[in-house]
PDB file of C-alpha atoms in Angstrom:
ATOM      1  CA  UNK N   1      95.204  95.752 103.173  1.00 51.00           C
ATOM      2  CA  UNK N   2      98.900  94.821 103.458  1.00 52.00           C
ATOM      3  CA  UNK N   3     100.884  94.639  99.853  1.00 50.00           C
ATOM      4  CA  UNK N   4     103.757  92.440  99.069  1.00 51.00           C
ATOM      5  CA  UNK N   5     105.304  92.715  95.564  1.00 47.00           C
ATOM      6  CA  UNK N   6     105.180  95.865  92.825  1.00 49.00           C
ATOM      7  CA  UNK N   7     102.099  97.492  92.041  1.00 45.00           C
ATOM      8  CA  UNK N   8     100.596 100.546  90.312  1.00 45.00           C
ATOM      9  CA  UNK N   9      98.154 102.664  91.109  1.00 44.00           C
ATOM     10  CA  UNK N  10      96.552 105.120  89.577  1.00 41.00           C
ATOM     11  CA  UNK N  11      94.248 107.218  92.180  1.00 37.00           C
ATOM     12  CA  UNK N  12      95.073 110.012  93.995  1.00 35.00           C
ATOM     13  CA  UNK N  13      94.277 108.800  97.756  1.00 38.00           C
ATOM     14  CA  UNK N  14      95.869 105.855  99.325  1.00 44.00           C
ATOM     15  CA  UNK N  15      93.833 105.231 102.308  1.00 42.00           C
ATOM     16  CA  UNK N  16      95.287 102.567 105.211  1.00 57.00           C
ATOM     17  CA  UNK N  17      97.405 100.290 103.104  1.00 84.00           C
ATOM     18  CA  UNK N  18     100.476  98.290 104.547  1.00 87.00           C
ATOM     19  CA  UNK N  19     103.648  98.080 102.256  1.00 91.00           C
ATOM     20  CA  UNK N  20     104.927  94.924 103.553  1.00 90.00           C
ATOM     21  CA  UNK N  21     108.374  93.340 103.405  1.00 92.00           C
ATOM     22  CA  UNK N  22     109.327  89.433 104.024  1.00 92.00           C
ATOM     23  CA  UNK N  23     112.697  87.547 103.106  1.00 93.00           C
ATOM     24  CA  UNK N  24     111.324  86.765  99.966  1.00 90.00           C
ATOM     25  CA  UNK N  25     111.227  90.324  98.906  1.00 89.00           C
ATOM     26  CA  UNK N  26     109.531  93.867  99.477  1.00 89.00           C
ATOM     27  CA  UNK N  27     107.077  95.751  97.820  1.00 89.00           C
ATOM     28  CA  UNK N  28     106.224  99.034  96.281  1.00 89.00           C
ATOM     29  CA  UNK N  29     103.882 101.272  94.660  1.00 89.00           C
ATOM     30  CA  UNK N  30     104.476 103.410  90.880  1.00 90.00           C
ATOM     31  CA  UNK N  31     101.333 106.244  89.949  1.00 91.00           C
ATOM     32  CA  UNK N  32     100.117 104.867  86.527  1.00 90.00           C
ATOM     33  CA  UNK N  33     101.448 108.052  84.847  1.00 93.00           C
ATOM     34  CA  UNK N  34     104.586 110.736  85.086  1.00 95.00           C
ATOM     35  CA  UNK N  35     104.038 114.164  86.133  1.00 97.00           C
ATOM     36  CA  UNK N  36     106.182 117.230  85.181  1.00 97.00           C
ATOM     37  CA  UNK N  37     105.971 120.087  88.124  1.00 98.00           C
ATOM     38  CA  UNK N  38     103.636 120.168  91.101  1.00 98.00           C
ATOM     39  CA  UNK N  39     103.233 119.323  94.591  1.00 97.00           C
ATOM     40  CA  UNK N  40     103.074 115.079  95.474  1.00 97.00           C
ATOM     41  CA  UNK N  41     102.478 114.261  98.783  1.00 96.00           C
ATOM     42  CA  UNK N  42     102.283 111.207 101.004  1.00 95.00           C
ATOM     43  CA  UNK N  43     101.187 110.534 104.588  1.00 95.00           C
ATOM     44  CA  UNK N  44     103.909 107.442 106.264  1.00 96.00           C
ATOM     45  CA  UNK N  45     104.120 105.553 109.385  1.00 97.00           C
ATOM     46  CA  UNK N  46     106.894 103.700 109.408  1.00 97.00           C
ATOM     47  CA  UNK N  47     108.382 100.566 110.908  1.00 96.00           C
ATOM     48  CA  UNK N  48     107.850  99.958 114.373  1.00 95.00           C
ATOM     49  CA  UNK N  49     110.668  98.257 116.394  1.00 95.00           C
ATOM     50  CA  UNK N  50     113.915  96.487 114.709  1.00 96.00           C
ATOM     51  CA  UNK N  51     113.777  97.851 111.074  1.00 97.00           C
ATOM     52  CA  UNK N  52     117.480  97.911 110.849  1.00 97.00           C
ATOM     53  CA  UNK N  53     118.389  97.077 107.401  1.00 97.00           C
ATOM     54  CA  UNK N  54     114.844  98.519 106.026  1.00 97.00           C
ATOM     55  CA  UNK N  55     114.234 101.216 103.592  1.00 97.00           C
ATOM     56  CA  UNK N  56     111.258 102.865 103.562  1.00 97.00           C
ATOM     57  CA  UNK N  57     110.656 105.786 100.424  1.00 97.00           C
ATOM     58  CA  UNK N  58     108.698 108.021  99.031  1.00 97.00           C
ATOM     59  CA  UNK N  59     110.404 109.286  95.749  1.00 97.00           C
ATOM     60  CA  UNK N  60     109.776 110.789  92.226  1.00 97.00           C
ATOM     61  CA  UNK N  61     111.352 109.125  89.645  1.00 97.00           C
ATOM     62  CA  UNK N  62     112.582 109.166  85.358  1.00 96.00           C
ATOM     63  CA  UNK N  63     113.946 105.539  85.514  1.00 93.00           C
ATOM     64  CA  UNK N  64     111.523 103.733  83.826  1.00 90.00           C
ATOM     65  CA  UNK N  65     111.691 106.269  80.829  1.00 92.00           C
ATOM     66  CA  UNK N  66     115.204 107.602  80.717  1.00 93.00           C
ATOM     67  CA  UNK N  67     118.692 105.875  80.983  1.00 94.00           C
ATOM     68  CA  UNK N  68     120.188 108.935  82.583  1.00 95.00           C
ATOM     69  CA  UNK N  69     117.242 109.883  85.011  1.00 96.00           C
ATOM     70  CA  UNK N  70     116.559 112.325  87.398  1.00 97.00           C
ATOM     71  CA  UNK N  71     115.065 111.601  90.433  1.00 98.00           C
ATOM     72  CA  UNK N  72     114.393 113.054  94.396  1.00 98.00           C
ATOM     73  CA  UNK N  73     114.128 110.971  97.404  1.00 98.00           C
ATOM     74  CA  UNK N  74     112.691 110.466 100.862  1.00 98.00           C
ATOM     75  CA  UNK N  75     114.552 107.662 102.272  1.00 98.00           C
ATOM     76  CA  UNK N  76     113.503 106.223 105.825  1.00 98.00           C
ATOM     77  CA  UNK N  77     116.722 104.143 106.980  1.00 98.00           C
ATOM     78  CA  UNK N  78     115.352 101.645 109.866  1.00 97.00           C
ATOM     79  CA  UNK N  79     117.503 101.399 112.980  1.00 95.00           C
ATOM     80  CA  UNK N  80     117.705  99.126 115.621  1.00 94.00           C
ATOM     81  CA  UNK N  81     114.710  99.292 118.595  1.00 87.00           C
ATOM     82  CA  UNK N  82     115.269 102.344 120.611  1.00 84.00           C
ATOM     83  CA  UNK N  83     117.507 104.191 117.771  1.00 92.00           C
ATOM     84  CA  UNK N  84     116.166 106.888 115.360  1.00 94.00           C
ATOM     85  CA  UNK N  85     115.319 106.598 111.889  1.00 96.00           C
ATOM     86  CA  UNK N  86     117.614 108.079 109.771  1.00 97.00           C
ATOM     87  CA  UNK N  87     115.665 110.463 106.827  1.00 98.00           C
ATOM     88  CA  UNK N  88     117.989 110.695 103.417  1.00 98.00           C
ATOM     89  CA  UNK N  89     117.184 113.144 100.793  1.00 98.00           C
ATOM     90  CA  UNK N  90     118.678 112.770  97.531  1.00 98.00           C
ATOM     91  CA  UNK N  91     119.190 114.535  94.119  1.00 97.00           C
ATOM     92  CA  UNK N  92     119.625 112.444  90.662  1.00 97.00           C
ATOM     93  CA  UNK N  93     120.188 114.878  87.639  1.00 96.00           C
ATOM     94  CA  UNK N  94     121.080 112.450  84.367  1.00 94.00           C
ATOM     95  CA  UNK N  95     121.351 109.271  86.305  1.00 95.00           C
ATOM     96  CA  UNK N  96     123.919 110.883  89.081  1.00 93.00           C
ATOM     97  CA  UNK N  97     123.105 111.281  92.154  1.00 93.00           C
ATOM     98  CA  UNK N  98     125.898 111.084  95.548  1.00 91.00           C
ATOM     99  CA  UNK N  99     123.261 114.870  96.516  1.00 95.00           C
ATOM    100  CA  UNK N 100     122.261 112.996  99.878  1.00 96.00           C
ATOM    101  CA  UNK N 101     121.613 114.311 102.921  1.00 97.00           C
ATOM    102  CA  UNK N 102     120.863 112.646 106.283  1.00 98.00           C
ATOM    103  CA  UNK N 103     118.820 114.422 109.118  1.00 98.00           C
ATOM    104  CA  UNK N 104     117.251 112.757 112.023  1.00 98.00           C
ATOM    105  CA  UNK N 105     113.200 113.657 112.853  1.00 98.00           C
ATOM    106  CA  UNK N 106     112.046 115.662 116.081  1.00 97.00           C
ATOM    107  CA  UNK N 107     109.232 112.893 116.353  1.00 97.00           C
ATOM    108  CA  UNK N 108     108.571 109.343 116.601  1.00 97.00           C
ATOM    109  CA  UNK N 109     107.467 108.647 112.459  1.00 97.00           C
ATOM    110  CA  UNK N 110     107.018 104.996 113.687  1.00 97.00           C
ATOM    111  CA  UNK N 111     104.107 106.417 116.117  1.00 96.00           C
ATOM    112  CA  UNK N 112     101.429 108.146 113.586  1.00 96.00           C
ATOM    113  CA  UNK N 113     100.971 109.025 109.886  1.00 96.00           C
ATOM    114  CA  UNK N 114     103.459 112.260 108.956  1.00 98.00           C
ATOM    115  CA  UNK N 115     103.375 114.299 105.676  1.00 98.00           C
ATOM    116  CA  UNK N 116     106.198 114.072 103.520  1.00 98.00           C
ATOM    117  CA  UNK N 117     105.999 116.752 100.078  1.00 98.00           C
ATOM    118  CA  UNK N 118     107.646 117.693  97.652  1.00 98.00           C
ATOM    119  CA  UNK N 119     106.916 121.251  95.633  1.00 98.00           C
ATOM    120  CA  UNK N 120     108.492 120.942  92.161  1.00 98.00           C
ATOM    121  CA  UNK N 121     108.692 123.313  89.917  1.00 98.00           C
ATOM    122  CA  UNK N 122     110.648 125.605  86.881  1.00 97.00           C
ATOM    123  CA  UNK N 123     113.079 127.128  89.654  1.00 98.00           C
ATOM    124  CA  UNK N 124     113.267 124.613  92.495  1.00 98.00           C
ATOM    125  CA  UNK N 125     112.496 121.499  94.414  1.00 98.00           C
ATOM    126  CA  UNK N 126     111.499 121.902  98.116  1.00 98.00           C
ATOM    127  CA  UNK N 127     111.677 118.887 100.435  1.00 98.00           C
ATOM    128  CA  UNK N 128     108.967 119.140 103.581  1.00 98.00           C
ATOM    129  CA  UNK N 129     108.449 117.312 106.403  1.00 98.00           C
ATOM    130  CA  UNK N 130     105.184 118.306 107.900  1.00 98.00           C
ATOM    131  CA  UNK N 131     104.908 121.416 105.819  1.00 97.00           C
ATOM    132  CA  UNK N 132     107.876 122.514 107.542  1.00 98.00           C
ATOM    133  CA  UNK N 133     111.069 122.382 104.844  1.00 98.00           C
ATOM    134  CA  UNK N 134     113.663 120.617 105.411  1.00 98.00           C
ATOM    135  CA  UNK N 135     115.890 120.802 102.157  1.00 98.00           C
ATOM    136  CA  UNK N 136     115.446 122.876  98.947  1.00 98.00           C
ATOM    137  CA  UNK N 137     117.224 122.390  95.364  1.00 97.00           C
ATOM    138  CA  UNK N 138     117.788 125.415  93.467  1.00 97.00           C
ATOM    139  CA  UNK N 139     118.249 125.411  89.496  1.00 97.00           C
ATOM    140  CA  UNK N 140     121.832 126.042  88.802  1.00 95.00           C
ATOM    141  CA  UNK N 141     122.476 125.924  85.308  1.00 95.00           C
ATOM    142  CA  UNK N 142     124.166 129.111  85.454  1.00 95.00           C
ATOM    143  CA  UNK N 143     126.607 127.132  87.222  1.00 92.00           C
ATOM    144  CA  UNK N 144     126.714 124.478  84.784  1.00 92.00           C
ATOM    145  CA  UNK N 145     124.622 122.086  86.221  1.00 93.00           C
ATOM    146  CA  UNK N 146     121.619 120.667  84.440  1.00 94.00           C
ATOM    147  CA  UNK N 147     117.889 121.392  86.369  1.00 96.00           C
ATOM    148  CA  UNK N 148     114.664 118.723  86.099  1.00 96.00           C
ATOM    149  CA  UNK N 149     112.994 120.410  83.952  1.00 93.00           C
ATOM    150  CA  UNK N 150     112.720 118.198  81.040  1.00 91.00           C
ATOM    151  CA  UNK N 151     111.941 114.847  82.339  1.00 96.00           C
ATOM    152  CA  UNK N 152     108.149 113.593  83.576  1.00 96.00           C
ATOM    153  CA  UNK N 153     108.632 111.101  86.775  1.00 97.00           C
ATOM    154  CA  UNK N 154     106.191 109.051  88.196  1.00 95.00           C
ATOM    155  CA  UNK N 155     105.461 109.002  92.011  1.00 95.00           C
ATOM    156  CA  UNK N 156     106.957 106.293  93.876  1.00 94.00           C
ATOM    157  CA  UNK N 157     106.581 104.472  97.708  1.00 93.00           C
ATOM    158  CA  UNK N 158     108.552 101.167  98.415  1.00 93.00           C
ATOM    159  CA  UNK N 159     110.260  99.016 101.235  1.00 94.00           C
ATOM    160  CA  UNK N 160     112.885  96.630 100.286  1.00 94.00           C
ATOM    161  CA  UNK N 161     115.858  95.278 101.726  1.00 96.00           C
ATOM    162  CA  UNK N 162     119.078  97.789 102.233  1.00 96.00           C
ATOM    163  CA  UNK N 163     120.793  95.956 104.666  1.00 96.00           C
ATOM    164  CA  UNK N 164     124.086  96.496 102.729  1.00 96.00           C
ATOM    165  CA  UNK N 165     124.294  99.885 103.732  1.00 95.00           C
ATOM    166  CA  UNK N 166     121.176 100.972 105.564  1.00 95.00           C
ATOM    167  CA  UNK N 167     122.088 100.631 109.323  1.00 95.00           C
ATOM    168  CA  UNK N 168     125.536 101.794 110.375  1.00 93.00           C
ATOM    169  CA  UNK N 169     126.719 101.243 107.031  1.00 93.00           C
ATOM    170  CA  UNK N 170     125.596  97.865 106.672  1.00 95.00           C
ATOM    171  CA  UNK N 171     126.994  96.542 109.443  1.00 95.00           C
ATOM    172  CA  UNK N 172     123.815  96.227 111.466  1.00 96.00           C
ATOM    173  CA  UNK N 173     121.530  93.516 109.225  1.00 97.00           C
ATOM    174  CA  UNK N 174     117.882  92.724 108.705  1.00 97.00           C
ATOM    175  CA  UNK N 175     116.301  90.922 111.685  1.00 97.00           C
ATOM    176  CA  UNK N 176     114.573  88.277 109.795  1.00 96.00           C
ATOM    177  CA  UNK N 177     112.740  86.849 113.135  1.00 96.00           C
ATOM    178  CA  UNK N 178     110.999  90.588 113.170  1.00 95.00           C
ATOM    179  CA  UNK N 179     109.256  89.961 109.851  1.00 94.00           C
ATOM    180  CA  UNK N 180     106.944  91.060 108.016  1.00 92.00           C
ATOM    181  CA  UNK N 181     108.146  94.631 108.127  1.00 94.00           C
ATOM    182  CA  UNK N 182     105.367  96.703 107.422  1.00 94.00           C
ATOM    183  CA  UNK N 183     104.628 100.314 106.773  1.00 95.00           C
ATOM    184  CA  UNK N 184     101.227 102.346 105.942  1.00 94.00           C
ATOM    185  CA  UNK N 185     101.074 104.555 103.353  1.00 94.00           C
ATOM    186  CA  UNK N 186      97.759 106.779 103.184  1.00 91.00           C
ATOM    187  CA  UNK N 187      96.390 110.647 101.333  1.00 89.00           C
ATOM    188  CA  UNK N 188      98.535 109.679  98.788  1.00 88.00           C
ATOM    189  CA  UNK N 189      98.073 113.348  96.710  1.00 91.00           C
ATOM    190  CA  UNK N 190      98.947 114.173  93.207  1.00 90.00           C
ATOM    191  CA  UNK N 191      96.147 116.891  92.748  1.00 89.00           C
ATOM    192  CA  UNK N 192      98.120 119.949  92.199  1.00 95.00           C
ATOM    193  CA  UNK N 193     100.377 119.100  89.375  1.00 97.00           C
ATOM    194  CA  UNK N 194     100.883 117.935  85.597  1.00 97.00           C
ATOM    195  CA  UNK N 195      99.842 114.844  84.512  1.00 95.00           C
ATOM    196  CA  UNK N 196     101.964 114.172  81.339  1.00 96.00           C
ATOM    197  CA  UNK N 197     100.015 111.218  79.558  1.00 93.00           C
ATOM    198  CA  UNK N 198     102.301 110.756  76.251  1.00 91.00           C
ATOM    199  CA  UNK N 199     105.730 111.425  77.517  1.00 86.00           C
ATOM    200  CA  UNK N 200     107.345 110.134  74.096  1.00 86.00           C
ATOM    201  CA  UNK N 201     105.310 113.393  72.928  1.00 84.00           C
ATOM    202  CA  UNK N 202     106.740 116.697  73.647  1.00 90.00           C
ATOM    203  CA  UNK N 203     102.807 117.938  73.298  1.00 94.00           C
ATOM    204  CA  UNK N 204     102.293 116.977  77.088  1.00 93.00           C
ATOM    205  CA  UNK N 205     105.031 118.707  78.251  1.00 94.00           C
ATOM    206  CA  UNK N 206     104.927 121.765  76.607  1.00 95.00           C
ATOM    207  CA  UNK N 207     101.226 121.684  78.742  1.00 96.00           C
ATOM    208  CA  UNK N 208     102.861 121.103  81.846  1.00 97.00           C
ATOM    209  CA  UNK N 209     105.313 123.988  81.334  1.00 96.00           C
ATOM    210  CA  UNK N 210     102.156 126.485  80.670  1.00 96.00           C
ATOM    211  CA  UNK N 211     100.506 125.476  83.654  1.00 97.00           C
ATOM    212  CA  UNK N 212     103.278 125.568  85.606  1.00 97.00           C
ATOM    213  CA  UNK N 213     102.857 129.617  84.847  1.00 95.00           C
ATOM    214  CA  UNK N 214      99.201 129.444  85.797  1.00 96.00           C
ATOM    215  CA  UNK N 215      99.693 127.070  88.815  1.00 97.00           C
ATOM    216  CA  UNK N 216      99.949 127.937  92.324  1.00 96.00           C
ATOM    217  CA  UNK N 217     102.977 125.808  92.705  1.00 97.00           C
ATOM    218  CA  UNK N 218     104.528 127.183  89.963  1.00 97.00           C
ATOM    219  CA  UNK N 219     104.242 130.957  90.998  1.00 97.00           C
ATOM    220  CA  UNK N 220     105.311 133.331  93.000  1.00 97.00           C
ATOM    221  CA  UNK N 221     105.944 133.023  95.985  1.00 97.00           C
ATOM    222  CA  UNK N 222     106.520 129.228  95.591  1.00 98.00           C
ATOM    223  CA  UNK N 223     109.490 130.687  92.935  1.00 98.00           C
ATOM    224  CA  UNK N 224     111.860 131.464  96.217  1.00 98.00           C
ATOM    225  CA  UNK N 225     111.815 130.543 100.020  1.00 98.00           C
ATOM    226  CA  UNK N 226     109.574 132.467 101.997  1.00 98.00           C
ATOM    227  CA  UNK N 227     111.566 133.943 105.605  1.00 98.00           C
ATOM    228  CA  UNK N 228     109.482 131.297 107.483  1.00 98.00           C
ATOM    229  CA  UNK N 229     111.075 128.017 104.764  1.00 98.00           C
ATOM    230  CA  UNK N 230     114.880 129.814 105.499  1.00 98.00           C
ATOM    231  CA  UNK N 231     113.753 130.060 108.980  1.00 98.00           C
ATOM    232  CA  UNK N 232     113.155 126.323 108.915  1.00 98.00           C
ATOM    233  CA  UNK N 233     116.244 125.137 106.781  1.00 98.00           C
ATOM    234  CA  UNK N 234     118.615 126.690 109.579  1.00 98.00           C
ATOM    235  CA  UNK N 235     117.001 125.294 111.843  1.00 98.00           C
ATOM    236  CA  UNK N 236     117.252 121.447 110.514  1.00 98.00           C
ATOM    237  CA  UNK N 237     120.939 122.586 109.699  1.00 97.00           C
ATOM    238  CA  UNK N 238     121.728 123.628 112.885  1.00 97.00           C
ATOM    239  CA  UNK N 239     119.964 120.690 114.598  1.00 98.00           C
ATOM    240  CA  UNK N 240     119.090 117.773 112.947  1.00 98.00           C
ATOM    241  CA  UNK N 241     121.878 117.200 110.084  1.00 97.00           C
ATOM    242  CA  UNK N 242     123.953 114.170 110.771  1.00 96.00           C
ATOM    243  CA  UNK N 243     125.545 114.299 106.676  1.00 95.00           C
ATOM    244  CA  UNK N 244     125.935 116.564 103.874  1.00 95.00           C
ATOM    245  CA  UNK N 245     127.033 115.796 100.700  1.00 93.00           C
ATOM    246  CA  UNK N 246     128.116 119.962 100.819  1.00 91.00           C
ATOM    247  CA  UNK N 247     130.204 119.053 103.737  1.00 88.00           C
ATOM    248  CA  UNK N 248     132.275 116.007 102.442  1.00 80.00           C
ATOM    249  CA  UNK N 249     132.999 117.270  98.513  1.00 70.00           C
ATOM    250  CA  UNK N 250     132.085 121.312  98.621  1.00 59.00           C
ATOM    251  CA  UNK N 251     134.588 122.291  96.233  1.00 65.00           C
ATOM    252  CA  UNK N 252     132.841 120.069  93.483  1.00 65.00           C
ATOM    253  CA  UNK N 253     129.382 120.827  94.293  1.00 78.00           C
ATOM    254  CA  UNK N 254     128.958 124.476  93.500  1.00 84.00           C
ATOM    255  CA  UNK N 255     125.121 124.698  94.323  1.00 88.00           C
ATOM    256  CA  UNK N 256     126.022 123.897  98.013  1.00 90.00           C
ATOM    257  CA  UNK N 257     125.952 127.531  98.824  1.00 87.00           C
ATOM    258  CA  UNK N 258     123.008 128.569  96.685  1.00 90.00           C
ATOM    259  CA  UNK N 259     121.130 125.570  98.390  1.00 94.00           C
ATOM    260  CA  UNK N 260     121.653 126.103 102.179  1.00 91.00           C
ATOM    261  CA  UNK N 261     120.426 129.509 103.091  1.00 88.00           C
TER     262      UNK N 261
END
C-alpha cells in the first residue's frame, strides 16, 4: 500500500508499505504514543534513481509535546542517479540541534530493506546501521549540557521535499518528471521500550525510568560501548564521514571528544 499525506499508527510491525511523495506534498508516519528509553527500529529501502532533493527519515521526536524538544535523526539525503545517498544523524536537546553528522553507506540502501536502530537509554543514545554503530551520544551534563532524559518522543518515518538544502546544498533540485518518489518502510519495532501513555503525568515516566533499570536496553552492558561498537565507530570515522559537526565548531561542542572513541 503506498501512503501520501500524515498518518499514525499505532502497531508495532509495518509490513511492505510505500511512503510516497508527489509535488503536492509528502507523507509520513507518527506511533500513536511517546516512549521514554528503549530500542525503535525500522527496516528502509529507499529511493531508487533521481531522489535528489528527497528526504527520507526515520527519527524520534518531543515536538508535538514540547516547545524546546529533543529529538535524534536518521536522515536519507537523495542524490542524483549514480551518486550515493548521503545518511545525516542529528542531536536536538531543548529545541537545538546543528549535532549533524553526514556519512555515506558501504551498500546500495536503494537495493533491499536495511535496519536502522536506535538504543536509548539513562546514559546514551547509539545510532546503528545494520546492528553495526555508527554514532553514539553520551550524557554530558557534567559538562553542562542537558541529556534526554526527561522528555517521551514518539517514533517517526517521513519523505518530504528538502530540495533547499538536500542535494549539494540545494543546488541540485527535485526532479518532478521522476515522481512519485517512493520509499518502503517495513518491521517497524517498538517492543523493547517504554510506552509513556499520559505524558502530561509524571506517573508514566517515573515507570519508564524503573524499567529502564530492569530492561535489557537499559543495563549493563548497553550502559557503555562494547570493544566491537568502538571497533565500529573508528571504522565509519575513518571511512565513511564526509561532515562533523566536531570538526567545524570543536571548541563549542565539548562532548565531541567523549562522543568519538
Amino acid at each position: 500500500m503506498i501512503y501520501f499525506g500524515r498518518f499514525q499508527y499505532g502497531g508495532m510491525l509495518m509490513l511492505n508499505n510505500l511512503l510516497g511523495m508527489v509535488i503536492s506534498g509528502g507523507a509520513g508516519f507518527r506511533s500513536l504514543s511517546p516512549f521514554l528509553y528503549g530500542q525503535f527500529s525500522m527496516k528502509t529501502k529507499l529511493i531508487k534513481g533521481n531522489s535528489s532533493g528527497t528526504i527520507t527519515t526515520f527519527y524520534m521526536s518531543s515536538q508535538d509535546i514540547y516547545k524546546k524538544w529533543c529529538e535524534v535523526d536518521f536522515e536519507f539525503l537523495g542524490n542524483v542517479s549514480g551518486q550515493p545517498y548521503a545518511l545525516q544523524t542529528n542531536v536536538y536537546i531543548q529545541g537545538v540541534g546543528e549535532r549533524e553528522q553526514q556519512i555515506y553507506l558501504w551498500f546500495d540502501p536503494t537495493a533491499a530493506h536495511h535496519t536502522y536502530r536506535f538504543l536509548w537509554n539513562q546514559e546514551l543514545i547509539l545510532f546503528f546501521v545494520d546492528n553495526r554503530a555508527i554514532r553514539v551520544f553520551h550524557k554530558a551534563t557534567d559538562l553542562g549540557i542537558p541529556y534526554l532524559d526527561y522528555q517521551p518522543m514518539y517514533a517517526i518515518g517521513s519523505l518530504w521535499n528538502g530540495e533547499a538544502w538536500a542535494t549539494q546544498g540545494g543546488r541540485i533540485k527535485i526532479d518532478w518528471t521522476q515522481q512519485p518518489f517512493l520509499a518502503s518502510y517495513t518491521q517497524w519495532n517498538v517492543s523493547n521500550a517504554c510506552k509513556v501513555h499520559n505524558f502530561t503525568s509524571t506517573d508514566d515516566q517515573h515507570a519508564c525510568y524503573r524499567k529502564a533499570h530492569q530492561s535489557s536496553y537499559g543495563q549493563a552492558p548497553n550502559l557503555a560501548l562494547s570493544k566491537t561498537q568502538i571497533k565500529n565507530l573508528r571504522w565509519v570515522r575513518k571511512n565513511y564521514v564526509i561532515y562533523d559537526y566536531c570538526t567545524k565548531n570543536a571548541t563549542a561542542t565539548p562532548e565531541c571528544a567523549r562522543n568519538w572513541p
